[in-house]
Short mmCIF file of C-alpha atoms in Angstrom, two decimals:
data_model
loop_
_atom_site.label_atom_id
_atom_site.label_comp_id
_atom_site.label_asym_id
_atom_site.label_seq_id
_atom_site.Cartn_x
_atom_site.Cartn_y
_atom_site.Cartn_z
CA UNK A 1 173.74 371.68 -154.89
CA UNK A 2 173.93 370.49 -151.46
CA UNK A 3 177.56 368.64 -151.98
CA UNK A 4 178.40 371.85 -153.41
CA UNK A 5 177.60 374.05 -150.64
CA UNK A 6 178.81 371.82 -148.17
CA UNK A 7 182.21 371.93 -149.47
CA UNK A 8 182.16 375.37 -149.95
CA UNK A 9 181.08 376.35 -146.31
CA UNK A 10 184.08 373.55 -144.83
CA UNK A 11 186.63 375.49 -147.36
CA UNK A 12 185.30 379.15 -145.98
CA UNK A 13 185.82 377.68 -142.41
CA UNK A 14 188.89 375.85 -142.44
CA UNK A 15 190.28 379.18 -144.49
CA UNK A 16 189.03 381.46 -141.53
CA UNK A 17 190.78 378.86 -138.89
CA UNK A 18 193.89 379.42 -140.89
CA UNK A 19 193.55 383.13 -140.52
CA UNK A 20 193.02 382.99 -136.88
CA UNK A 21 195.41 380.35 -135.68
CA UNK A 22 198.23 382.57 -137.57
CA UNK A 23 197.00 385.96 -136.69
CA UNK A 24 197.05 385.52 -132.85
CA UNK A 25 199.64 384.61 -129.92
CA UNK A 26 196.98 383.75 -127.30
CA UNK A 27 196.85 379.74 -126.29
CA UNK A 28 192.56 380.10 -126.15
CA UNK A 29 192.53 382.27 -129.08
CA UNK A 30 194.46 379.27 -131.31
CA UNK A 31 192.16 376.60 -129.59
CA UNK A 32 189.19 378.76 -130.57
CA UNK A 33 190.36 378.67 -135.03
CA UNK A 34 191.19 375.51 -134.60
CA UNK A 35 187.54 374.57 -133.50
CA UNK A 36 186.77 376.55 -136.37
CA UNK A 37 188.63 374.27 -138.35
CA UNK A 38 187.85 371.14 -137.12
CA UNK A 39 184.38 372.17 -137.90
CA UNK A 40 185.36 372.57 -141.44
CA UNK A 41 187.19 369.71 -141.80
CA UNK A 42 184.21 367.88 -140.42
CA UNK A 43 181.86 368.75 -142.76
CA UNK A 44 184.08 367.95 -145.68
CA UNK A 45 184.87 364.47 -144.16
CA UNK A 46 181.20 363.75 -144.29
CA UNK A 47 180.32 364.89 -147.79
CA UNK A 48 183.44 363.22 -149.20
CA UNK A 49 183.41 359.92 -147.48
CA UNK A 50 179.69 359.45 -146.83
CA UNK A 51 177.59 356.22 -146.04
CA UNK A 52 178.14 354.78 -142.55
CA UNK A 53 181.66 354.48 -142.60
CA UNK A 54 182.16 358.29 -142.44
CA UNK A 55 179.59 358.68 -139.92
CA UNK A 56 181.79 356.68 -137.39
CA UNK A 57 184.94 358.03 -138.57
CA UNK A 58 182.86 361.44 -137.55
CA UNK A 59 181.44 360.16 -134.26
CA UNK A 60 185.05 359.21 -133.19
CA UNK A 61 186.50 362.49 -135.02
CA UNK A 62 183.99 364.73 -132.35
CA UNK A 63 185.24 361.88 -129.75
CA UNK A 64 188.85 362.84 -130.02
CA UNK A 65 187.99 366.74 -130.57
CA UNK A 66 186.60 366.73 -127.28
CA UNK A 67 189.69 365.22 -125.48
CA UNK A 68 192.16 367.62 -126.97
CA UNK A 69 189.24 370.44 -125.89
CA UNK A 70 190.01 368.89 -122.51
CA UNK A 71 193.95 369.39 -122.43
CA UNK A 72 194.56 372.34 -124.02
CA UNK A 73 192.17 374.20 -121.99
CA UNK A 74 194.08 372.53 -118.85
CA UNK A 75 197.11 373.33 -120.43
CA UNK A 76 195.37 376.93 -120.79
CA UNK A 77 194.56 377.18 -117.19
CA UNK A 78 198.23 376.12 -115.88
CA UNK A 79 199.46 378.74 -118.20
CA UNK A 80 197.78 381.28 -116.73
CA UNK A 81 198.13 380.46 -113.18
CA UNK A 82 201.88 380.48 -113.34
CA UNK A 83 202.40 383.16 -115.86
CA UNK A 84 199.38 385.38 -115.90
CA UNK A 85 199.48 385.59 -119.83
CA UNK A 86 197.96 383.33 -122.42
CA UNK A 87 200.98 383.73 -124.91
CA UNK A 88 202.34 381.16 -126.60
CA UNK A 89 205.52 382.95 -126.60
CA UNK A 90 205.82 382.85 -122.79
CA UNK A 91 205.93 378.76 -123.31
CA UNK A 92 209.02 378.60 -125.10
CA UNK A 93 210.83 380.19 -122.24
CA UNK A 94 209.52 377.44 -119.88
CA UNK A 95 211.83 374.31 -118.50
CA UNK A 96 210.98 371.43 -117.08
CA UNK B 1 164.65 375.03 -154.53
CA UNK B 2 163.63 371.90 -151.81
CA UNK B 3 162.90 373.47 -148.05
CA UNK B 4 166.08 370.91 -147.46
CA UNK B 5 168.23 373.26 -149.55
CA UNK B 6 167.09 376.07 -148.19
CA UNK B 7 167.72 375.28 -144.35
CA UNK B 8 171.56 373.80 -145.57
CA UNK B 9 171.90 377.28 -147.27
CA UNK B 10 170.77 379.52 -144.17
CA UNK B 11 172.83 376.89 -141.84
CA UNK B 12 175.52 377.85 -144.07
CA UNK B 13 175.51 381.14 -143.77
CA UNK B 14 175.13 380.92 -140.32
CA UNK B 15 178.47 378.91 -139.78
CA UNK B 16 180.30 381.18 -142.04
CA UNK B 17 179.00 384.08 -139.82
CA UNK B 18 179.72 382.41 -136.18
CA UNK B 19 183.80 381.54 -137.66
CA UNK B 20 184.03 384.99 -138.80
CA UNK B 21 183.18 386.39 -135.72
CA UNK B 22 184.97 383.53 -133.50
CA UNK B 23 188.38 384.79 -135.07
CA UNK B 24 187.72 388.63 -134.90
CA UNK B 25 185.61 388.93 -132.09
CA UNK B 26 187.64 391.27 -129.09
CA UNK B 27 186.09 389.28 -126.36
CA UNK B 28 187.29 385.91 -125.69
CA UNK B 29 183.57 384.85 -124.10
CA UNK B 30 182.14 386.54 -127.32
CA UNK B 31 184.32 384.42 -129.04
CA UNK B 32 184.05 381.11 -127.22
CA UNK B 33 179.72 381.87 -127.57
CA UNK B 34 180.34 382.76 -131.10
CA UNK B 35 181.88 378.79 -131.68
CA UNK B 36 179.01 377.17 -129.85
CA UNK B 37 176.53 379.07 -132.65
CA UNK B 38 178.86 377.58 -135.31
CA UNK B 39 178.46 373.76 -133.55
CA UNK B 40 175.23 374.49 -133.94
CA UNK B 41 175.02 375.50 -137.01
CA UNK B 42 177.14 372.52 -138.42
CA UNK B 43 174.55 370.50 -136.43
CA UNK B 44 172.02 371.62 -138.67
CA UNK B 45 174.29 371.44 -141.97
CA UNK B 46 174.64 367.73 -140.95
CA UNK B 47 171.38 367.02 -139.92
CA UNK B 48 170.26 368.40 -143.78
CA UNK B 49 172.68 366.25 -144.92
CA UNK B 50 171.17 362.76 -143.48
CA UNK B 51 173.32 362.48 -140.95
CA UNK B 52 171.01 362.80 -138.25
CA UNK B 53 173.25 360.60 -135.62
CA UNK B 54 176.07 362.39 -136.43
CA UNK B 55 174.46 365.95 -135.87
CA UNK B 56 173.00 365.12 -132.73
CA UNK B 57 176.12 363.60 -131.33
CA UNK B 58 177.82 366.62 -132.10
CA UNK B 59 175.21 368.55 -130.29
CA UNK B 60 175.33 367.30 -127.31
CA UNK B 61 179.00 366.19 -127.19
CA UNK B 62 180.90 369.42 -129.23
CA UNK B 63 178.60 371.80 -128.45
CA UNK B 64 176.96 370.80 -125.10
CA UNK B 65 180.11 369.83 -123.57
CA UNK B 66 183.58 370.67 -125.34
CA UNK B 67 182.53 374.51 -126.43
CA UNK B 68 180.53 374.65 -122.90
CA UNK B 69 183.85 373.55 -121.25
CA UNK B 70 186.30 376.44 -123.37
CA UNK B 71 183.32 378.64 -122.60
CA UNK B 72 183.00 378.45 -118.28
CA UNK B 73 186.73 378.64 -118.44
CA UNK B 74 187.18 381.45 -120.60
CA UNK B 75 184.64 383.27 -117.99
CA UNK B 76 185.88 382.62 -115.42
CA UNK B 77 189.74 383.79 -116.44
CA UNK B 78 190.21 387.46 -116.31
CA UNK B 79 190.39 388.75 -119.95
CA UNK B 80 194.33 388.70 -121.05
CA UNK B 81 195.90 391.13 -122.81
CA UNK B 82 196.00 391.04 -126.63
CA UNK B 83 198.84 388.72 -128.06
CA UNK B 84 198.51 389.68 -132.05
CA UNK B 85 200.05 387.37 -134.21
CA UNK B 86 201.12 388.24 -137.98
CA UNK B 87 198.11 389.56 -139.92
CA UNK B 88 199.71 389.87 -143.22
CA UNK B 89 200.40 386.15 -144.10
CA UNK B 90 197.73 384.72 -142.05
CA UNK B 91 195.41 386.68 -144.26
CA UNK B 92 197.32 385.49 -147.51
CA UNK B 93 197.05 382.09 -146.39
CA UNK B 94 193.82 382.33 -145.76
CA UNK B 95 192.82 383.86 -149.12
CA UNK B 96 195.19 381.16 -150.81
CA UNK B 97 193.55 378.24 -149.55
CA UNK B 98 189.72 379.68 -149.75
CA UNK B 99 190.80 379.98 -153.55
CA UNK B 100 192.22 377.00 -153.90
CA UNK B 101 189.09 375.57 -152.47
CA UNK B 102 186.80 377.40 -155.27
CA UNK B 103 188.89 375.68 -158.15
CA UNK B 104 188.60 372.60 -156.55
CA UNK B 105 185.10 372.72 -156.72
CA UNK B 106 185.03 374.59 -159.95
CA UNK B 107 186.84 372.07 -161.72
CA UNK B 108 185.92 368.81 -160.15
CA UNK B 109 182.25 369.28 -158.57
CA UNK B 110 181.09 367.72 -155.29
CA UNK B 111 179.56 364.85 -154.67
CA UNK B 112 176.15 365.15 -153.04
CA UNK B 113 176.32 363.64 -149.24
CA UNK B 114 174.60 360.15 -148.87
CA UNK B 115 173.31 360.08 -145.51
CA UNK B 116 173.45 357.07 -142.94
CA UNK B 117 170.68 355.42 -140.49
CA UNK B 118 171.37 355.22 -137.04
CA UNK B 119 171.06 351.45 -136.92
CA UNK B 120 173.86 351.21 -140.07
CA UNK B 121 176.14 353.51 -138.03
CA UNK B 122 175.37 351.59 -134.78
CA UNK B 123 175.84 348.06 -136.26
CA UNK B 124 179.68 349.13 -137.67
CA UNK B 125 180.57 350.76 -134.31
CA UNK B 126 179.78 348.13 -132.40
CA UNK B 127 180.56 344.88 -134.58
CA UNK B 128 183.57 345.22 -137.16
CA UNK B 129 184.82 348.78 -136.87
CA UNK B 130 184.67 348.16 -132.62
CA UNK B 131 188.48 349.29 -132.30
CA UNK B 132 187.43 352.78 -133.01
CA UNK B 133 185.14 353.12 -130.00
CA UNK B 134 187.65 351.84 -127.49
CA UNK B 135 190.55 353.96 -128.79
CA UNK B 136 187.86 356.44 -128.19
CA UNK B 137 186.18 355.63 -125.05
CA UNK B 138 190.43 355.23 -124.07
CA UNK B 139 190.78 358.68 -125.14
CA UNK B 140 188.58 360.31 -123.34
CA UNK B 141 189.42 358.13 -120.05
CA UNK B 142 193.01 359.43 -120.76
CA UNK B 143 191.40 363.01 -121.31
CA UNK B 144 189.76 362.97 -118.10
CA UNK B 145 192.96 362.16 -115.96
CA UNK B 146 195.17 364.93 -117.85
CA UNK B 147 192.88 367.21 -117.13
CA UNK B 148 192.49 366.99 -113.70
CA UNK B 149 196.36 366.24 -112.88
CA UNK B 150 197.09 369.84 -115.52
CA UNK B 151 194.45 371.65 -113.68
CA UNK B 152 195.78 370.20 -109.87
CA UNK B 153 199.48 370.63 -110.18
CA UNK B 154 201.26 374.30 -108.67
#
């Protein structure tokens, strides 16, 4: 029962973090579904794997989440200071 | 129905409810507060699970600090315009994979979670499975150092 809706919540999220990360242009916006994601995915990593080997893998998994938090929100910021828009479309057109 | 269940089922809904509203909110802040409520309620998901380290770690570290750090910045950016994306397929992918989620379970079940102790988690960590905390602790080190050189360049 618990397995069950467990799974079923981390397949609802990671489904809604698809939705979001394709139905927006805006850097935060994606960062924001793929949280939702991550989420997801982290709930399904620790009813599938289990025991205390998935509990590290998760500790490091929120680790890691945290650091890429950490640069794409810089990455955000720089955006917006030199371009005034959030769109990912306005980062294919820049060199260097 | 065990008062275990019951929490895991409310948490549940409560996740499903912060993601829906973290990918349609308008506001960005709304948004970015809507993600912290869903770190939260995964928390709680994992803590009924019997992974109590786990949930607490992603308390304080997720919630307390990542969604905290999206959050401030968020606020303190002026709102940017709207940048739509396509609707159309991103809700058919959506759909496609919340489906293909249902006959997963339909057909092959889930396993119920087996929990781990604090002192089983700690002892792997820190004796045989110790690479995984220093590519971590690296990670974040590195983390640190982007950030600030991103957020000092103009």
């Amino acid at each position: 029962m618990l397995g069950e809706s467990l799974l079923l919540t981390s397949g609802l999220l990671v489904a809604l973090g698809v939705y979001g990360l394709l139905s927006t242009r805006s850097l935060i916006r994606m960062l924001l579904s793929v949280e939702v994601m991550f989420n997801g995915a982290l709930l399904a990593l620790l009813t599938l794997a289990g025991g205390a080997e998935g509990a590290a893998l998760a500790l490091v998994a929120v680790s890691l989440a945290a650091a890429e938090v950490g640069v794409v929100v810089s990455l955000a910021v720089l955006l917006f200071r030199r371009r005034g828009v959030l769109d990912v479309a306005a980062l294919s057109e820049s060199k260097g | 129905m065990s008062g275990s269940e019951v929490l895991a089922l409310a948490a549940s809904a409560a996740a499903v409810a912060s993601g829906l509203a973290v990918v349609r909110s308008r506001s960005t802040v709304y948004a970015a507060l809507s993600l912290a409520l869903l770190g939260s309620s995964v928390s709680v998901l994992m803590a009924a699970a019997g992974f109590e380290v786990v949930a607490v770690f992603h308390l304080l570290v997720y919630v307390g600090a990542a969604v905290t750090f999206i959050l401030f910045t968020v606020a303190m950016m002026r709102e940017p315009p709207e940048a739509p994306g396509q609707r159309g397929p991103a809700l058919l992918a959506a759909a496609l994979l919340a489906v293909a989620v249902l006959i997963y379970l339909a057909r092959a079940g889930a396993p119920e979670p087996v929990g781990a102790s604090t002192a089983e988690v700690a002892s792997l960590l820190l004796g045989e499975k110790w690479p995984a905390l220093l590519v971590a602790a690296v990670a974040l080190g590195a983390t640190m150092i982007e950030a600030i050189t991103l957020a000092r360049r103009d």
